[in-house]
mmCIF file of C-alpha atoms in Angstrom:
data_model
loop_
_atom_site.group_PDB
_atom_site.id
_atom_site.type_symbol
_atom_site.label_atom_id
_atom_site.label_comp_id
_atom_site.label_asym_id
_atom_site.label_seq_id
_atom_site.Cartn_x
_atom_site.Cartn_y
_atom_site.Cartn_z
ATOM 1 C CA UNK N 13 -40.289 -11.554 -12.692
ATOM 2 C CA UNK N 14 -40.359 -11.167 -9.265
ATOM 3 C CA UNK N 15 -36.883 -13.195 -8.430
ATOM 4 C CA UNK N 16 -35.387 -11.156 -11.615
ATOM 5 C CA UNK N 17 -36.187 -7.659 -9.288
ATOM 6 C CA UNK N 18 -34.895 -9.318 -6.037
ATOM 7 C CA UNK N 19 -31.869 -9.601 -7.584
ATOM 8 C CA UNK N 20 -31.199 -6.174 -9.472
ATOM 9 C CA UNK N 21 -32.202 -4.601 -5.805
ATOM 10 C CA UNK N 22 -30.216 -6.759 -4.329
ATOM 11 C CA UNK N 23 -27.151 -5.974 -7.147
ATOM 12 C CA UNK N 24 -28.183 -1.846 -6.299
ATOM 13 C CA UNK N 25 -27.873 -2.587 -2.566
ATOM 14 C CA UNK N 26 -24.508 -3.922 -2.844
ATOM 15 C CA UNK N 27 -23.197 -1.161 -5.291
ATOM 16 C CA UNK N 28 -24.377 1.622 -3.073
ATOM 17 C CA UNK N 29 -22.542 0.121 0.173
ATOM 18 C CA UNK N 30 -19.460 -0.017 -1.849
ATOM 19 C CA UNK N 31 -19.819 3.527 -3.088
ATOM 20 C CA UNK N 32 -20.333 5.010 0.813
ATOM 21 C CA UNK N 33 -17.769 3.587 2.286
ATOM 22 C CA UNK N 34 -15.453 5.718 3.954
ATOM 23 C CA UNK N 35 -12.278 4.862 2.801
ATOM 24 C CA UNK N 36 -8.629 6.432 4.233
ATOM 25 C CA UNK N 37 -5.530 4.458 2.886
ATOM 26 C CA UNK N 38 -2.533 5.424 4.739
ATOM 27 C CA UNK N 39 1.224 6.133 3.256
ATOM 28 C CA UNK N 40 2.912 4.740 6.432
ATOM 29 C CA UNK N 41 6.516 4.428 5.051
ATOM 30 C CA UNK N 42 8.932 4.630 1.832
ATOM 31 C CA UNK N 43 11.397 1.872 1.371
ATOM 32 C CA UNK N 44 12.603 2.508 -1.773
ATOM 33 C CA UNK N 45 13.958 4.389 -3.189
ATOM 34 C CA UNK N 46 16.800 4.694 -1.440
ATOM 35 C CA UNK N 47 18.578 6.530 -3.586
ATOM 36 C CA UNK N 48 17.969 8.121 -7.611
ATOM 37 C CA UNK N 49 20.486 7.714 -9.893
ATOM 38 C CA UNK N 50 20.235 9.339 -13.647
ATOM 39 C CA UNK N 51 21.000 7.313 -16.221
ATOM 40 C CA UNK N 52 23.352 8.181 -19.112
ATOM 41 C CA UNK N 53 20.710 8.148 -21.689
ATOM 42 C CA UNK N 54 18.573 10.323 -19.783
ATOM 43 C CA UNK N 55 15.947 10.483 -17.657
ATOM 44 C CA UNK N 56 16.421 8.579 -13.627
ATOM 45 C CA UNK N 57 14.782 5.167 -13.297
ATOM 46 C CA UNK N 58 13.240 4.510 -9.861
ATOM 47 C CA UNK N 59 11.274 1.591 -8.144
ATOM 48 C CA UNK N 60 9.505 2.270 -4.912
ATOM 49 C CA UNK N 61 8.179 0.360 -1.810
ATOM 50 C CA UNK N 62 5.467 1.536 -0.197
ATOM 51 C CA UNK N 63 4.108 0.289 3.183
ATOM 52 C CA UNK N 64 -0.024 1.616 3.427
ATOM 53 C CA UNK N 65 -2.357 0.714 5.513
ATOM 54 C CA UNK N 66 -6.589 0.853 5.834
ATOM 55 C CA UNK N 67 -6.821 3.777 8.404
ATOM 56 C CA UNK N 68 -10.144 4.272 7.506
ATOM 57 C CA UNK N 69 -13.490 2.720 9.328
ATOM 58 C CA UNK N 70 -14.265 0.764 6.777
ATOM 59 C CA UNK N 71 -12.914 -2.194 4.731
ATOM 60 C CA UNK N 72 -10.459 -1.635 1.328
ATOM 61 C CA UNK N 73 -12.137 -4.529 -1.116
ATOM 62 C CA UNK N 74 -10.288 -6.400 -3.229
ATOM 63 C CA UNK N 75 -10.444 -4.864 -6.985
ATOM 64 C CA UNK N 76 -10.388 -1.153 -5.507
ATOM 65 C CA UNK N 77 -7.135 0.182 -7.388
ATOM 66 C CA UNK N 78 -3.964 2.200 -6.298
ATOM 67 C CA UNK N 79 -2.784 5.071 -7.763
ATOM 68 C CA UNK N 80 0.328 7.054 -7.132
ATOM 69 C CA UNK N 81 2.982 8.866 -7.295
ATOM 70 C CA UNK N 82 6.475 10.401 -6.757
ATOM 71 C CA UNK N 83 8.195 13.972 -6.935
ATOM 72 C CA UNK N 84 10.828 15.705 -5.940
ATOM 73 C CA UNK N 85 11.430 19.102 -4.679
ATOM 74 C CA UNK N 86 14.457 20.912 -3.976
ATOM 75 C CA UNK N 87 16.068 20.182 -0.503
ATOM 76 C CA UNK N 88 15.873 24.070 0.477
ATOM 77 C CA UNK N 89 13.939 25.662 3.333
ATOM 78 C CA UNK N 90 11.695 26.641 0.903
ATOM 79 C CA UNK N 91 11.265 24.148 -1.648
ATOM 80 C CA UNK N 92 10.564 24.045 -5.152
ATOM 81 C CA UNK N 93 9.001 21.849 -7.338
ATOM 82 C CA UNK N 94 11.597 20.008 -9.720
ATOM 83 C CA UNK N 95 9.174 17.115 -11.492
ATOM 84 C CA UNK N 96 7.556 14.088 -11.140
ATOM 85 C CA UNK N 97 6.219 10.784 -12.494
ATOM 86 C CA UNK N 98 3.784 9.995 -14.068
ATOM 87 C CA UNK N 99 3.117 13.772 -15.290
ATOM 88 C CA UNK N 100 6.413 15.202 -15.091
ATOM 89 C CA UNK N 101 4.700 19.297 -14.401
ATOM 90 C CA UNK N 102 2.285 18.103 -11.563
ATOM 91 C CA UNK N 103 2.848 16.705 -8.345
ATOM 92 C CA UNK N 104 -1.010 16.318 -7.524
ATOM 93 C CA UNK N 105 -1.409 14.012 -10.759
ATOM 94 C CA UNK N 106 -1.390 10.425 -9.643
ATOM 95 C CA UNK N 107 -1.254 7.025 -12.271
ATOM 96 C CA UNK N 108 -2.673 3.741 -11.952
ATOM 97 C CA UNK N 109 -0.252 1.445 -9.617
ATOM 98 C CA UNK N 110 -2.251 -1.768 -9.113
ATOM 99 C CA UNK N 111 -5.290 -3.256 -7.954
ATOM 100 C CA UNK N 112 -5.500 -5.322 -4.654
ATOM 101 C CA UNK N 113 -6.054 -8.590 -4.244
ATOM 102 C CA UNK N 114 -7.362 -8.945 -0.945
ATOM 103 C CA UNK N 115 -9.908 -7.489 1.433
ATOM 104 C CA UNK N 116 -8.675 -5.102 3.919
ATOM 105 C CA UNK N 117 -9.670 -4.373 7.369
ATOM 106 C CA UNK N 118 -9.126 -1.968 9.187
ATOM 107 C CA UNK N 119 -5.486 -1.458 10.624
ATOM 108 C CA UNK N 120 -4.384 -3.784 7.768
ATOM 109 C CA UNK N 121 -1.020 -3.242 5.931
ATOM 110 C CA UNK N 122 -0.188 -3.516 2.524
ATOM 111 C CA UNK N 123 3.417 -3.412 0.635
ATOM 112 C CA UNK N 124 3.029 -1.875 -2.719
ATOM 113 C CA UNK N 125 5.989 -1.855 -5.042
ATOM 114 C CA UNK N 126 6.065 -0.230 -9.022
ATOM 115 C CA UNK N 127 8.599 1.250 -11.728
ATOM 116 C CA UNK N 128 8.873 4.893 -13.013
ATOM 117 C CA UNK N 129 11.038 6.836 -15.107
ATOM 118 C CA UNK N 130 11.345 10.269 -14.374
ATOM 119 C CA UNK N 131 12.080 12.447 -17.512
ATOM 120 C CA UNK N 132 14.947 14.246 -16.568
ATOM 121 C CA UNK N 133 18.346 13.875 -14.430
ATOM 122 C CA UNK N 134 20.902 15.706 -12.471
ATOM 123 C CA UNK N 135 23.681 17.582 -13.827
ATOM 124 C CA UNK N 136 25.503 17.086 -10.592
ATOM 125 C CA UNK N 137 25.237 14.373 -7.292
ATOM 126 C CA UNK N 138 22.819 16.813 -5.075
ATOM 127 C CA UNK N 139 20.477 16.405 -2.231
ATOM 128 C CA UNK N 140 16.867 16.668 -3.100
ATOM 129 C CA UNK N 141 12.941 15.869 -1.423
ATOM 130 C CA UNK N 142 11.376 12.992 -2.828
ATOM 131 C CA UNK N 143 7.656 12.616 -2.390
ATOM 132 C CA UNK N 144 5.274 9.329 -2.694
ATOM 133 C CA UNK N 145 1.867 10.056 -2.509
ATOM 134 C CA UNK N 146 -1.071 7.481 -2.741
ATOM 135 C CA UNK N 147 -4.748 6.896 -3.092
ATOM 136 C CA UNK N 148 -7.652 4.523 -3.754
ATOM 137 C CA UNK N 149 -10.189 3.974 -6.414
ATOM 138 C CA UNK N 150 -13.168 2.251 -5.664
ATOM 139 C CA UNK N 151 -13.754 -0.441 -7.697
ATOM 140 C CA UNK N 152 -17.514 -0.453 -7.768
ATOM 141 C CA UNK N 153 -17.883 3.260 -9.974
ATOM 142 C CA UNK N 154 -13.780 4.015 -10.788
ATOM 143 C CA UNK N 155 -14.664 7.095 -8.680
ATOM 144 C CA UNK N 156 -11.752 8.140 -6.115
ATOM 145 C CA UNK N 157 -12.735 8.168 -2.453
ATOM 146 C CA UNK N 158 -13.435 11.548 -1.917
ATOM 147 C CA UNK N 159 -11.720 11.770 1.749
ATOM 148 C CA UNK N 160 -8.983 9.758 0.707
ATOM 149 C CA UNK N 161 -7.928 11.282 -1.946
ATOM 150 C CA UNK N 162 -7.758 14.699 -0.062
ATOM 151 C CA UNK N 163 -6.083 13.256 3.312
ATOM 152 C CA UNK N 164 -3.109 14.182 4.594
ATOM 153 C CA UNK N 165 -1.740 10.736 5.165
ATOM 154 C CA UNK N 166 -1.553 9.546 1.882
ATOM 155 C CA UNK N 167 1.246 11.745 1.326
ATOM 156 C CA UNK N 168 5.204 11.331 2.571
ATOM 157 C CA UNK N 169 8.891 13.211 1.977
ATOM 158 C CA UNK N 170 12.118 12.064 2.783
ATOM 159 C CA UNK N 171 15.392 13.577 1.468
ATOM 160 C CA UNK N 172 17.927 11.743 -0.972
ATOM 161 C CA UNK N 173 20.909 11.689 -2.496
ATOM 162 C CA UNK N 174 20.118 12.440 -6.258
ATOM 163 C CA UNK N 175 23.356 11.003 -8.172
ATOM 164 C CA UNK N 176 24.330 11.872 -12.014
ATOM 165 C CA UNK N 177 25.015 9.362 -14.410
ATOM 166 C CA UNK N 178 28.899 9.652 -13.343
ATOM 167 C CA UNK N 179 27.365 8.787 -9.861
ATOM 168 C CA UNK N 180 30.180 11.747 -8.641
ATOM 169 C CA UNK N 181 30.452 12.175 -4.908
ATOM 170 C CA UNK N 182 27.819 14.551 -2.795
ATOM 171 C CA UNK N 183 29.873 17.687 -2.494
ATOM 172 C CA UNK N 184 30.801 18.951 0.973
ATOM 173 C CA UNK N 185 28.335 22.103 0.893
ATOM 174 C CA UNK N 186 25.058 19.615 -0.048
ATOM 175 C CA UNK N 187 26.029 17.316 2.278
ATOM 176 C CA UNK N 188 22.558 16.960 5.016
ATOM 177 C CA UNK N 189 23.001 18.344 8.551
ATOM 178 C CA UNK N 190 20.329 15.976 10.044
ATOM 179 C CA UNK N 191 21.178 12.587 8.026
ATOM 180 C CA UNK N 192 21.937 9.539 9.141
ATOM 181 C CA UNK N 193 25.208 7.439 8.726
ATOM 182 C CA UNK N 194 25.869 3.197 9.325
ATOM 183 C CA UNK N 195 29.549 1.820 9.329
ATOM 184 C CA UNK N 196 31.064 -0.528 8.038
ATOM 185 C CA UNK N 197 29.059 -0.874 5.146
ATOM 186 C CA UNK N 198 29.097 -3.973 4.051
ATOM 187 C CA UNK N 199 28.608 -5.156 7.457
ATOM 188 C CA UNK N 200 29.533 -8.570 8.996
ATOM 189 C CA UNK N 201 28.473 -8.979 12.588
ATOM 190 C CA UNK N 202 27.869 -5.280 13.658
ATOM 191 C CA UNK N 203 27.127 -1.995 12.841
ATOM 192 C CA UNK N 204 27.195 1.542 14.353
ATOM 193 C CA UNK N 205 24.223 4.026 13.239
ATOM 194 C CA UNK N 206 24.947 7.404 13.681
ATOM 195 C CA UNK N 207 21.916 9.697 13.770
ATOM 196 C CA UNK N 208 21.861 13.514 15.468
ATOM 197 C CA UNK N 209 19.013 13.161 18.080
ATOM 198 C CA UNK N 210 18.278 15.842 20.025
ATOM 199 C CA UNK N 211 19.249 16.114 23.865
ATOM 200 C CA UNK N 212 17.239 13.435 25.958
ATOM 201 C CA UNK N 213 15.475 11.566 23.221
ATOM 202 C CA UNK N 214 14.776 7.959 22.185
ATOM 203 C CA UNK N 215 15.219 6.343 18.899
ATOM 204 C CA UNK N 216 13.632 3.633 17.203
ATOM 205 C CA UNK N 217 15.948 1.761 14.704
ATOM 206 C CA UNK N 218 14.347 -0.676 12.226
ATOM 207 C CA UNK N 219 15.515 -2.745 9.969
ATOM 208 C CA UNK N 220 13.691 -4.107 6.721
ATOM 209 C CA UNK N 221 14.703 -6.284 3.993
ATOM 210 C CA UNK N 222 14.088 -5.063 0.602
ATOM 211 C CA UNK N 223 10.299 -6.644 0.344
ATOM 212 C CA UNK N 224 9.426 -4.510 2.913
ATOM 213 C CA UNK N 225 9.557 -7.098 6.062
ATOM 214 C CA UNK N 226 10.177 -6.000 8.750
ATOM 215 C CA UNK N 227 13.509 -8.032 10.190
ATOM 216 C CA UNK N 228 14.594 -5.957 13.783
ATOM 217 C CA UNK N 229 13.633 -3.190 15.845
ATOM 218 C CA UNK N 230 15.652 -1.909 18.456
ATOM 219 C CA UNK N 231 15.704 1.109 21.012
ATOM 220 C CA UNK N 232 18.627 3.702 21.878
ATOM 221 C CA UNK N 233 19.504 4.645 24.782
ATOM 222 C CA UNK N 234 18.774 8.498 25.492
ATOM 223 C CA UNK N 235 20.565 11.421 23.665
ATOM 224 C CA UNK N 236 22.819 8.479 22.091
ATOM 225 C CA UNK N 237 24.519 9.788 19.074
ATOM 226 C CA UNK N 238 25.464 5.963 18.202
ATOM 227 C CA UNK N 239 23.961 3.008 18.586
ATOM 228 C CA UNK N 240 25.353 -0.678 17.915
ATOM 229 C CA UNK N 241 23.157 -2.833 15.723
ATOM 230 C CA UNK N 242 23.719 -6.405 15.809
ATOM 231 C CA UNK N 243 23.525 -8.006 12.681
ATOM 232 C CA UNK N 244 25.201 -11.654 12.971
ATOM 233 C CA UNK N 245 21.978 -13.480 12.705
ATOM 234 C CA UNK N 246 20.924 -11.349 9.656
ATOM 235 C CA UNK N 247 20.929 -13.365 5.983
ATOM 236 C CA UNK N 248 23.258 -11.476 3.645
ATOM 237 C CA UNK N 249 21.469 -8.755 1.394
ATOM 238 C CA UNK N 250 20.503 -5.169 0.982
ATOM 239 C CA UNK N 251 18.273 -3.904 3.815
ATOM 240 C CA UNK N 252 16.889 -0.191 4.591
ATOM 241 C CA UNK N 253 17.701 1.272 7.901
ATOM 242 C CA UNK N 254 15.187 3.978 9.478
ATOM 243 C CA UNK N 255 15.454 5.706 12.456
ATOM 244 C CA UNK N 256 12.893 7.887 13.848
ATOM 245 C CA UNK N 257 12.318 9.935 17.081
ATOM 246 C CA UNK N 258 9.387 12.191 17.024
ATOM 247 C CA UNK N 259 8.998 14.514 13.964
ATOM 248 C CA UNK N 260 12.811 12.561 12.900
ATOM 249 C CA UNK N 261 12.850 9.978 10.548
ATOM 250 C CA UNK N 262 15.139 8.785 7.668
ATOM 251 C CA UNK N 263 16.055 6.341 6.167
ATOM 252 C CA UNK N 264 19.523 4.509 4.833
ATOM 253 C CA UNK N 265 20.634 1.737 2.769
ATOM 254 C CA UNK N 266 22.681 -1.645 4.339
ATOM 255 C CA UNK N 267 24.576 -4.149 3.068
ATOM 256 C CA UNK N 268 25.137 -7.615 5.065
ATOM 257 C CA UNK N 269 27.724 -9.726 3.760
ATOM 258 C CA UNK N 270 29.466 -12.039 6.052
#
């Protein structure tokens, strides 16, 4: 009897570490998508990539589950809420993505990747916020992590081009002051990115294939409005270009084919 009670303390013990734990999983980047484009029977299909990380002081466990999401909001400078998946009238209503598989530390970097369907699509090609948004379950009570689930790092925007089913060209007067542009694209041995940076600043310029790898990283040189990216030794594929300096970052789709 007394081994039996050893072990259910021992079981409690266990349970109640896994429910303190003070748990912050981090949206560090969006990969995908890249772009939305709404189909012609309705409705835009969408997969995303997610790079998150444990920014918390303790570990993530293997079987705690991740739930998320993705809106979108009108690219004005006042946005408004246009819909979302999985609950197409809430942005702050997450669904189950997946569970993870291994133990993370902290610092530790995870790629998470899922399908959605959001229930409506645009009349139009227009310019619009999207919005992923993640958080953790823990797996020992299915009870969210109470200062995860409120941070303000499990939460990122970035601004896309939101085609109809026609896929018709952006017009001129939605066209983004502040995006970014690479050229030729296809690209067979190099590339110019064009990004506006403001007077005296530093980009970073990354490149990542589409599972989320990270394949080159590069510095401009200051208050360069261009930058030559070399991409010779690159495999041929579809790869996301970001470029960020300070609060700046976007992101943009490229094609290697040599």
């Amino acid at each position: 009897m007394k081994k039996l009670f050893t072990l259910f303390a021992a079981v409690a013990i266990s349970s109640a570490a896994f429910a303190q734990r003070s748990v912050e999983f981090k949206l560090d980047s969006i990969y995908a998508p890249y772009e939305l484009v709404s189909t012609a029977g309705g409705g835009t299909d969408f997969s995303v990539l997610f790079q998150c990380s444990n920014n918390g002081t303790d570990s993530i466990f293997a079987g705690d589950s991740i739930f998320y999401n993705f809106a979108l909001y009108t690219a004005s400078s006042s946005p408004q809420f246009i819909g979302a998946h999985p609950y197409a009238t809430s942005a702050n209503v997450f669904g189950f993505g997946a569970v993870v598989t291994k133990d993370m530390g902290q610092g530790d970097t995870v790629f998470f990747t899922a399908t959605g369907n959001l229930p409506f699509r645009a009349n139009i090609t227009l310019q619009v916020i999207g919005q992923g948004g993640v958080y953790l379950v823990n797996r020992s009570n299915g009870q969210d992590f109470s200062n995860d689930a409120v941070s303000a790092n499990n939460r990122k925007a970035y601004i896309y081009t939101w085609y109809n089913a026609e896929k018709w060209p952006l017009s001129a007067e939605n066209m983004e002051l502040d995006a970014i542009s690479v050229y030729p694209n296809p690209a067979v041995n190099t590339v110019t990115v064009k990004a506006p940076i403001a007077g005296g600043d530093v980009a970073t310029v990354k490149v990542y294939d589409m599972k989320g790898q990270l394949v080159k990283t590069e510095q401009t040189a200051a208050n360069a409005a261009e930058h030559n990216l070399n991409v010779a030794d690159m495999n041929n594929g579809v790869y996301v270009v970001e470029v960020s300096s300070g609060d700046f970052i976007k992101t943009t789709k490229l094609v290697v084919n040599h």
